[in-house]
Each structure stands twice: as C-alpha cells, then as structure tokens.
PDB file of C-alpha atoms and ligand atoms in Angstrom:
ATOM      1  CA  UNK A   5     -30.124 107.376 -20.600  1.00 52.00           C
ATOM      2  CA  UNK A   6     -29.555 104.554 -22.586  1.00 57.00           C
ATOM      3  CA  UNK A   7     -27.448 102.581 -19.164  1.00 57.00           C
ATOM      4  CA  UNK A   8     -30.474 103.571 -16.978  1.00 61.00           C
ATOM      5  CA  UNK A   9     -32.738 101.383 -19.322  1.00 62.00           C
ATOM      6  CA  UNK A  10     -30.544  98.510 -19.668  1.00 59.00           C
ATOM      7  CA  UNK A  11     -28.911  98.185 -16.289  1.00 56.00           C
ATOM      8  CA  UNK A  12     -31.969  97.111 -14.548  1.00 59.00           C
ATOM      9  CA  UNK A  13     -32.609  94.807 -17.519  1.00 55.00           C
ATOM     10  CA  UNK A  14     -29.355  93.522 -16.842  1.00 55.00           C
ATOM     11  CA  UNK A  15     -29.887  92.405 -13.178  1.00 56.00           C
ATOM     12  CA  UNK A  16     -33.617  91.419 -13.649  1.00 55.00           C
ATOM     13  CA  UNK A  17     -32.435  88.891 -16.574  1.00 55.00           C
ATOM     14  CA  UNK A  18     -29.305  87.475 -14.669  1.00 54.00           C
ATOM     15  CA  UNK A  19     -30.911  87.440 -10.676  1.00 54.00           C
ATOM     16  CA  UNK A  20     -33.987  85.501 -13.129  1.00 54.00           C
ATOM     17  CA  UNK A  21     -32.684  82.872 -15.314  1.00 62.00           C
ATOM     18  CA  UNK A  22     -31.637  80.193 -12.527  1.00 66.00           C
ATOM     19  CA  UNK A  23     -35.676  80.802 -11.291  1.00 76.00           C
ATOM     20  CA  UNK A  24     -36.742  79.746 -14.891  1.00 88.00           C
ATOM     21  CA  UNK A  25     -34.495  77.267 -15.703  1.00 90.00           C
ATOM     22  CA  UNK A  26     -35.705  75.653 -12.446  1.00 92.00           C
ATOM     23  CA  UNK A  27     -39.285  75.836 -13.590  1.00 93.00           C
ATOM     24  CA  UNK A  28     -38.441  74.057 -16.870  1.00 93.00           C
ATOM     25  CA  UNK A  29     -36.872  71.396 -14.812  1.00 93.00           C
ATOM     26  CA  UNK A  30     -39.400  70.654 -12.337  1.00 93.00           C
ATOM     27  CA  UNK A  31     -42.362  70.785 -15.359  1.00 94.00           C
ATOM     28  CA  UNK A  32     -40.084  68.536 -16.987  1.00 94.00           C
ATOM     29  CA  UNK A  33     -39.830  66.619 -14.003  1.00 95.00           C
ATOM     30  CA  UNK A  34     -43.897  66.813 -13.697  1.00 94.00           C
ATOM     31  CA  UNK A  35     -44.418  65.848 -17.116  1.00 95.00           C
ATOM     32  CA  UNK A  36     -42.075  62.707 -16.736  1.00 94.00           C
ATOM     33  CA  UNK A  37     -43.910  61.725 -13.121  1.00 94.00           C
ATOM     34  CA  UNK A  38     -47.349  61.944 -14.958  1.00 93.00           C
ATOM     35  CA  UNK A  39     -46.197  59.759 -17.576  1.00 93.00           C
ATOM     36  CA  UNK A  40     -44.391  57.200 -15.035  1.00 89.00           C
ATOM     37  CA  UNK A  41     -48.073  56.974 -12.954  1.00 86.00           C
ATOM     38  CA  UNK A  42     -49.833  56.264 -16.379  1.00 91.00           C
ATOM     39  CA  UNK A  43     -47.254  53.351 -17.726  1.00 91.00           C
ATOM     40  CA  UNK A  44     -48.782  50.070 -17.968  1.00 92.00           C
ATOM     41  CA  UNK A  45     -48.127  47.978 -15.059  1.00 90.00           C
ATOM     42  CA  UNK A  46     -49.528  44.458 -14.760  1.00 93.00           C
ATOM     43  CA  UNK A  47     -52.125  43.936 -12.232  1.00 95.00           C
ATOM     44  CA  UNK A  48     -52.278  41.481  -9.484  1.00 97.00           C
ATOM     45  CA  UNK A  49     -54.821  39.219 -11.021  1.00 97.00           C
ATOM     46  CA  UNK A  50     -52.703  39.619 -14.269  1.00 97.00           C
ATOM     47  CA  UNK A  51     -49.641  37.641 -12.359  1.00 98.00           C
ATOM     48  CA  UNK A  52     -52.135  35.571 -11.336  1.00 98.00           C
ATOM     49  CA  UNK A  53     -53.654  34.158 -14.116  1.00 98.00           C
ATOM     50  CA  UNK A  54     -50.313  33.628 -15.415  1.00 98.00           C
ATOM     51  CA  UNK A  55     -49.015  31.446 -12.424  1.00 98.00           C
ATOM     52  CA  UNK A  56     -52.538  29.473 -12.723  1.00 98.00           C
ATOM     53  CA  UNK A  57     -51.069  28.406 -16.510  1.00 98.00           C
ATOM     54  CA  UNK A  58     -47.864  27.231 -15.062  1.00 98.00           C
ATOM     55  CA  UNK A  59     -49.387  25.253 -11.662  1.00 98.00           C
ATOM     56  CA  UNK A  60     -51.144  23.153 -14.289  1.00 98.00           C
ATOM     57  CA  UNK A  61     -48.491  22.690 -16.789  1.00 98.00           C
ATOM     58  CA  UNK A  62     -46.446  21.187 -13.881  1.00 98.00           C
ATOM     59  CA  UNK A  63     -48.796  18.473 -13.113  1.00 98.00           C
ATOM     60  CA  UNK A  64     -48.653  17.121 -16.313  1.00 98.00           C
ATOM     61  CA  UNK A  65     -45.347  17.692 -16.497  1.00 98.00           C
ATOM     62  CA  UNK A  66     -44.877  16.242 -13.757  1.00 98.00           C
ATOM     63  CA  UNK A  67     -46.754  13.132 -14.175  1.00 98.00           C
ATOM     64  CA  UNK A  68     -44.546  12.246 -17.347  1.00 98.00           C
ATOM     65  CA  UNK A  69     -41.438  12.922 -15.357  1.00 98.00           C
ATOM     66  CA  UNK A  70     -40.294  15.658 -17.416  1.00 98.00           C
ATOM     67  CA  UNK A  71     -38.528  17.278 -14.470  1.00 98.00           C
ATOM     68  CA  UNK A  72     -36.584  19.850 -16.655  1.00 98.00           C
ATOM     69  CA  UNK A  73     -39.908  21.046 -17.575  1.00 98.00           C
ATOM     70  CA  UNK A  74     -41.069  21.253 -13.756  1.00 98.00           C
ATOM     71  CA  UNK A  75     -38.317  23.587 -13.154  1.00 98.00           C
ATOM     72  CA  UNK A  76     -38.548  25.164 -16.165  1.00 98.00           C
ATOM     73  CA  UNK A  77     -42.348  26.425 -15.017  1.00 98.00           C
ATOM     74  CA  UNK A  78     -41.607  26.136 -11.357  1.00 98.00           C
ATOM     75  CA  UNK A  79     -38.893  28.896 -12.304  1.00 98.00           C
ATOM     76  CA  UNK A  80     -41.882  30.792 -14.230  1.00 98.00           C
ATOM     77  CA  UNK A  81     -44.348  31.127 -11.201  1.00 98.00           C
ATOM     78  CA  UNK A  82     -41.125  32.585  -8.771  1.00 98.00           C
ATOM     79  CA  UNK A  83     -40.526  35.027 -11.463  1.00 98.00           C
ATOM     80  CA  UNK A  84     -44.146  36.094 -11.569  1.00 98.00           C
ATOM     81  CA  UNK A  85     -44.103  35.805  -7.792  1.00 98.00           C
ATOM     82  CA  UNK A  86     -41.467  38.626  -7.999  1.00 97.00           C
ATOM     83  CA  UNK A  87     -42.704  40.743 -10.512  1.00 97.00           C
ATOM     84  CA  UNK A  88     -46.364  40.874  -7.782  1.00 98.00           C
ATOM     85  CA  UNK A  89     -43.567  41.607  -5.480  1.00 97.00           C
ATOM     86  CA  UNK A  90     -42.017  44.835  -7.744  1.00 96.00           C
ATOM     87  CA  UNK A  91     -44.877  46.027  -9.345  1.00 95.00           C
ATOM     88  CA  UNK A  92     -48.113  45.496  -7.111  1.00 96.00           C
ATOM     89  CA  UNK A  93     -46.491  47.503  -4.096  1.00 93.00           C
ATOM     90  CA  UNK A  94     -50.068  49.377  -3.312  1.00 93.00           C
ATOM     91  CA  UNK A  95     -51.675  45.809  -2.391  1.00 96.00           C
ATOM     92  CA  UNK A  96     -51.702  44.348   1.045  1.00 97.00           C
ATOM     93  CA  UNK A  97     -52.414  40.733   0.071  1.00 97.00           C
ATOM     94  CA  UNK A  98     -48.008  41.077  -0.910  1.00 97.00           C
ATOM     95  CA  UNK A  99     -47.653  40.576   2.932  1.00 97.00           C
ATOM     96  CA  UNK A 100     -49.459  37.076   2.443  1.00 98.00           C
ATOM     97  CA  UNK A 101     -47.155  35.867  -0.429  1.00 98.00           C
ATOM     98  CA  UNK A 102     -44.158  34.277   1.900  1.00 98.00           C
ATOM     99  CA  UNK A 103     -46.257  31.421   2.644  1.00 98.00           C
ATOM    100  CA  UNK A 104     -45.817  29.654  -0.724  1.00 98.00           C
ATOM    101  CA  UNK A 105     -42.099  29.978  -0.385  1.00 97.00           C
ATOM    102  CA  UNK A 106     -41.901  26.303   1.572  1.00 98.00           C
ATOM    103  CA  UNK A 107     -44.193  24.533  -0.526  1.00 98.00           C
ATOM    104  CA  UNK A 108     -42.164  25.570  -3.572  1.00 98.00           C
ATOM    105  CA  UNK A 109     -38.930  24.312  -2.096  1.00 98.00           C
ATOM    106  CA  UNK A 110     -40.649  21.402  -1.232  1.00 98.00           C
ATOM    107  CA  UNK A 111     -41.627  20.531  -5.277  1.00 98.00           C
ATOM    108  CA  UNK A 112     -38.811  21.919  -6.327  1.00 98.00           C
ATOM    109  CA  UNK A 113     -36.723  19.112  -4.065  1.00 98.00           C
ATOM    110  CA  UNK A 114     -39.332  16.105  -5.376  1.00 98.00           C
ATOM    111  CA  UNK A 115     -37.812  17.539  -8.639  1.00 98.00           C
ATOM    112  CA  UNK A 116     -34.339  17.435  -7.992  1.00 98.00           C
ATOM    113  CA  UNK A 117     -34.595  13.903  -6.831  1.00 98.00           C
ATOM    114  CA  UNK A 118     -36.900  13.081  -9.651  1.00 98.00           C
ATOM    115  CA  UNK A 119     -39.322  11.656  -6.695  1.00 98.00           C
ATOM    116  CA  UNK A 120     -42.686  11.427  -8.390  1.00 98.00           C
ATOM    117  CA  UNK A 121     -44.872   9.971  -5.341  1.00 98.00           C
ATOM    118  CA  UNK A 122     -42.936  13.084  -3.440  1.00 98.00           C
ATOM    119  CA  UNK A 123     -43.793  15.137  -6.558  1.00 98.00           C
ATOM    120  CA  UNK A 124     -47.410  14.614  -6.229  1.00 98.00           C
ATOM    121  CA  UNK A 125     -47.624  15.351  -2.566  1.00 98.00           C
ATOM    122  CA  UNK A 126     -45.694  18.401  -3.024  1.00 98.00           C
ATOM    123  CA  UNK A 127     -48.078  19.384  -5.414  1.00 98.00           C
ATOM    124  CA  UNK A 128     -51.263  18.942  -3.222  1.00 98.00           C
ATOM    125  CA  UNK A 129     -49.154  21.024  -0.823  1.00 98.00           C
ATOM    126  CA  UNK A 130     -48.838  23.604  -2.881  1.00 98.00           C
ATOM    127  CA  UNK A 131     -52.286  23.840  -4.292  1.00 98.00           C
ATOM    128  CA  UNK A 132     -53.720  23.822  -0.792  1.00 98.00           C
ATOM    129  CA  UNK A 133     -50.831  27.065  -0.120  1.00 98.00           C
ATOM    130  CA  UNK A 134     -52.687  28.776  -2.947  1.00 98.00           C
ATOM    131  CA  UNK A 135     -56.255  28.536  -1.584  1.00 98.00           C
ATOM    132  CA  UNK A 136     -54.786  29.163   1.785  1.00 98.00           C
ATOM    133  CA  UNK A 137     -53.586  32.637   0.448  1.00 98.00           C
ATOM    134  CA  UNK A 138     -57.065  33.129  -1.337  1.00 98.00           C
ATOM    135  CA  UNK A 139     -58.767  32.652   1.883  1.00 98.00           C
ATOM    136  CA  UNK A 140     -56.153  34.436   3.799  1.00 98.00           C
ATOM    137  CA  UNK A 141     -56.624  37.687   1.427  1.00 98.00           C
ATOM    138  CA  UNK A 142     -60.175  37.069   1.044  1.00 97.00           C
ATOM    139  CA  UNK A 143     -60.502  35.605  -2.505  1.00 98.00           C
ATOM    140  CA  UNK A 144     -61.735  32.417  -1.443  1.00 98.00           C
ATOM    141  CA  UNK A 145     -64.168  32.434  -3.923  1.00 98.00           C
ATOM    142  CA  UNK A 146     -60.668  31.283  -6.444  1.00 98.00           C
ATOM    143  CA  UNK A 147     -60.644  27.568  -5.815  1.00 98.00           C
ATOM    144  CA  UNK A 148     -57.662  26.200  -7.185  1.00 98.00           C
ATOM    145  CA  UNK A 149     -58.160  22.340  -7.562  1.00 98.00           C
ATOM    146  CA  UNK A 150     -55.814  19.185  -9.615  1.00 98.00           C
ATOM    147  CA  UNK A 151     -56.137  19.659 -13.383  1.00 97.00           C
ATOM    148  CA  UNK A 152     -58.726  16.912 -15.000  1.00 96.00           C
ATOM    149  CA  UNK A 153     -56.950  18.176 -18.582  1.00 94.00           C
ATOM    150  CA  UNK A 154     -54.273  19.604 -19.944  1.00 92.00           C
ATOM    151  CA  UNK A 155     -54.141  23.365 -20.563  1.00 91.00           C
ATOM    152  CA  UNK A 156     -53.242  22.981 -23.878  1.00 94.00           C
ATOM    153  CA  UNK A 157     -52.821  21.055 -26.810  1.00 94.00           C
ATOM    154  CA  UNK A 158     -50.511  21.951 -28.533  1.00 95.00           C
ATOM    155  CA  UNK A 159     -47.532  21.662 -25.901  1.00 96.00           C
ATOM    156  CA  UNK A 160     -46.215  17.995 -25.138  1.00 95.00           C
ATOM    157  CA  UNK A 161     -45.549  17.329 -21.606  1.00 96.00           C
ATOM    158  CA  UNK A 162     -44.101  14.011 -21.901  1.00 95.00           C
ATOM    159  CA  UNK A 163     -40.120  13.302 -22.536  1.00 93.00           C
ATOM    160  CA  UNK A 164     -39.278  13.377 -26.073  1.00 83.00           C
TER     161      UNK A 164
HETATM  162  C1  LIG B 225     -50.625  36.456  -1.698  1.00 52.97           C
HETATM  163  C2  LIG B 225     -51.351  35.231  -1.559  1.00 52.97           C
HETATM  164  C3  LIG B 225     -51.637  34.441  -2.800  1.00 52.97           C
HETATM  165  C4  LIG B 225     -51.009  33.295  -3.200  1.00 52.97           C
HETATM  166  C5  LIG B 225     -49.835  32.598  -2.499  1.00 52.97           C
HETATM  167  C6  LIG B 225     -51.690  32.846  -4.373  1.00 52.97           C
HETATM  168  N1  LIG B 225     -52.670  33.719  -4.728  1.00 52.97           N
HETATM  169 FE1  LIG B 225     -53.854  33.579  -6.370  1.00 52.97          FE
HETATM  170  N2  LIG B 225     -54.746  35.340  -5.880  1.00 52.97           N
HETATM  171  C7  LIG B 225     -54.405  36.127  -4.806  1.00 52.97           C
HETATM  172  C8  LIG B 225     -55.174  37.364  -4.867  1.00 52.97           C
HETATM  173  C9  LIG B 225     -55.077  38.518  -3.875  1.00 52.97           C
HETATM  174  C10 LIG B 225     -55.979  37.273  -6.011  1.00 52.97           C
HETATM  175  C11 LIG B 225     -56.943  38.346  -6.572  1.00 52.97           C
HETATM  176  C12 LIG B 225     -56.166  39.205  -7.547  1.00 52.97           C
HETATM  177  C13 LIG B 225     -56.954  40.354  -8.123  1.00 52.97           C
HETATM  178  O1  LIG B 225     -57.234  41.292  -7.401  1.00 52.97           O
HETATM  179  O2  LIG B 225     -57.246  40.332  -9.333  1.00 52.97           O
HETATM  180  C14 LIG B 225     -55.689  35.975  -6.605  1.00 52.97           C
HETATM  181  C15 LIG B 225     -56.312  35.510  -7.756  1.00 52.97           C
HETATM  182  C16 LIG B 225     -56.036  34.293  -8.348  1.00 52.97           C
HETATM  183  C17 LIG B 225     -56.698  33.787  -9.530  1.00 52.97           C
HETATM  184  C18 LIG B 225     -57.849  34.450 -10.283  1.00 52.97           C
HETATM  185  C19 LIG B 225     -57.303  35.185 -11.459  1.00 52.97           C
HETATM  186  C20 LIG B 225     -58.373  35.546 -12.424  1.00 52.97           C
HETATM  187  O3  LIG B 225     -58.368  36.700 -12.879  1.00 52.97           O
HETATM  188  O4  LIG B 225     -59.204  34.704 -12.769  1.00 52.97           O
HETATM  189  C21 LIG B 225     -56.127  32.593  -9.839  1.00 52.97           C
HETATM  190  C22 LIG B 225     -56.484  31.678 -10.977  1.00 52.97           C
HETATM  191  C23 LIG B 225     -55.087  32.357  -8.860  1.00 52.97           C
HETATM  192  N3  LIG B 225     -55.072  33.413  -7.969  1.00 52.97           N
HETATM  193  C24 LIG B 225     -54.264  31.262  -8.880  1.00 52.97           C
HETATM  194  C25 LIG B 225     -53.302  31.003  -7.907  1.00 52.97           C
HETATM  195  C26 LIG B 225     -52.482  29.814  -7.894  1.00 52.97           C
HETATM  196  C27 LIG B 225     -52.538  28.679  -8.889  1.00 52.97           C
HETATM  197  C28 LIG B 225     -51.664  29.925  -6.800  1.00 52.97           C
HETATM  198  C29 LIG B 225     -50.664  28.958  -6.266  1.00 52.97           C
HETATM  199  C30 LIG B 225     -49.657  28.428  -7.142  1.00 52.97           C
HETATM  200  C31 LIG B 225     -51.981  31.202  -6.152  1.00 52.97           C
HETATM  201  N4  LIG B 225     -52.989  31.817  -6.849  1.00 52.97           N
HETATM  202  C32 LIG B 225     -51.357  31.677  -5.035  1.00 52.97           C
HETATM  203  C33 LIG B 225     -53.515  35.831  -3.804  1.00 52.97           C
HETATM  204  C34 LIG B 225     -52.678  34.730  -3.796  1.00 52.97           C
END
C-alpha cells in the first residue's frame, strides 16, 4: 500500500524538478532583464552637453597654445562620441555621427604640429560639422557658435 502511494510520488518529483528548476532560471533571468532595461544610461543630449564643455575648452586652449590640453579634451569629446555610439543604440541621428570624424583629424593634426592659424581653421571646421549634424538630424535650433568667454574660471588654459 505504502509503494502504491510513493511510487507515483517518486516519478512525479523526479520527471518535475528539471521543469522547476528551469522556471527559477528564466524568472531569474526575467528579473535580471527588468533590472538591465531600468539601469541608468546617459542620454543623447547628456553626451552632448558634455562635448559642448570640451569644444569650448579647446578654443581657449587652443589660443594659448596649450596643445597637451587640446588633446587632452579633443580625446574627451571621441570618448563621449563613443559612449553615444554604445549606449544611444535606439537613436537614428548615430548614423549622422561619422561626419565629425575628418574635422577632428583635421584639429587634431593643427595640434600635432602646434599650427595655431591651422588650429583656428580647424576649429571653424569643426564647429560648422556640429551644426551640420544639428541640421542634418533636425536640431537646428542648437547653434553652436566661437566662445566670447571662457567656460570657467577656475581652470587655466594658458601654459604654466
Ligand atoms: C550625430 C550628429 C551630431 C553631431 C556630429 C553633433 N551633434 Fe550635438 N546634437 C545632436 C543631437 C541629435 C542633439 C539632440 C540630443 C537630444 O535629443 O537631447 C544634439 C544636441 C546638442 C546640444 C544641446 C544639448 C542640450 O541639452 O542643451 C549641444 C550643446 C550640442 N549638441 C553640441 C554639439 C557640439 C559642440 C558638437 C560638435 C563638437 C556637436 N553637438 C556635434 C547631434 C549631433
């Protein structure tokens, strides 16, 4: 009596632990995809505002000459350029970014011969690339334009 009450037991708790160890797994595995869509991610404009901080620091960088500096922040706007390119996947406007590419060879050339007439050209160049982008991805209502001040004060720009 007691064999006809356990066998089934048996083979219903064997042919049904792989079934519920998969469920575990995949609500595990639902749980950790619901978390990934809900981690911070920095937006577009986010990159964006940052790579507006940099274009500016490089003019006045680049008017003293400090050329390490100029790479230093032209380094800073590829990197932000790349992290659009890894994290803002779901926008279309990523398909317009390969147009800055040239103009930021171009500066970072004046740079590397420490050209500053070449510098400044470079960097109408590349000003005119980002408002070519704006218009291209229809924010041409962002006018980027030549600094009239520095962003900050409490950064030098000049050699030390
Ligand atoms: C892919 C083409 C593209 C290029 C190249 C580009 N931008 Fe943008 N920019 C955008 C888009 C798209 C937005 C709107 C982002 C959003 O949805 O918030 C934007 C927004 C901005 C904003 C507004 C951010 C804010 O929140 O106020 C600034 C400032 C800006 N860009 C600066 C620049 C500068 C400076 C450069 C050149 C060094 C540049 N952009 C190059 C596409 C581009």
């Amino acid at each position: 009596m007691r064999y006809i009450i356990l066998l089934p037991l048996l083979i219903l708790g064997s042919c049904c632990q792989p079934t519920s160890n998969t469920q575990k797994m995949q609500t595990q595995i639902d749980s950790l995809q619901n978390k990934l869509a809900h981690t911070y991610r920095p937006g577009f404009g986010e990159f964006m505002l940052v790579i507006q901080i940099h274009h500016a620091k490089i003019w006045y960088a680049g008017n003293a000459q400090n050329w390490p500096l100029v790479k230093f922040e032209l380094d800073e706007i590829k990197e932000s350029l790349d992290g659009i390119r890894e994290y803002c996947t779901d926008r279309p406007e990523v398909a317009s970014l390969p147009m800055i590419d040239a103009p930021l060879d171009s500066l970072g050339n004046s740079v590397k011969n420490k050209d500053l007439p070449s510098f400044k050209n470079n960097f109408v160049l590349l000003t005119n690339t980002c408002n070519n982008c704006h218009r291209a991805t229809k924010h041409e209502f962002n006018v980027i334009k030549l600094p009239d001040s520095p962003p900050f004060s409490n950064q030098e720009f000049k050699v030390h």
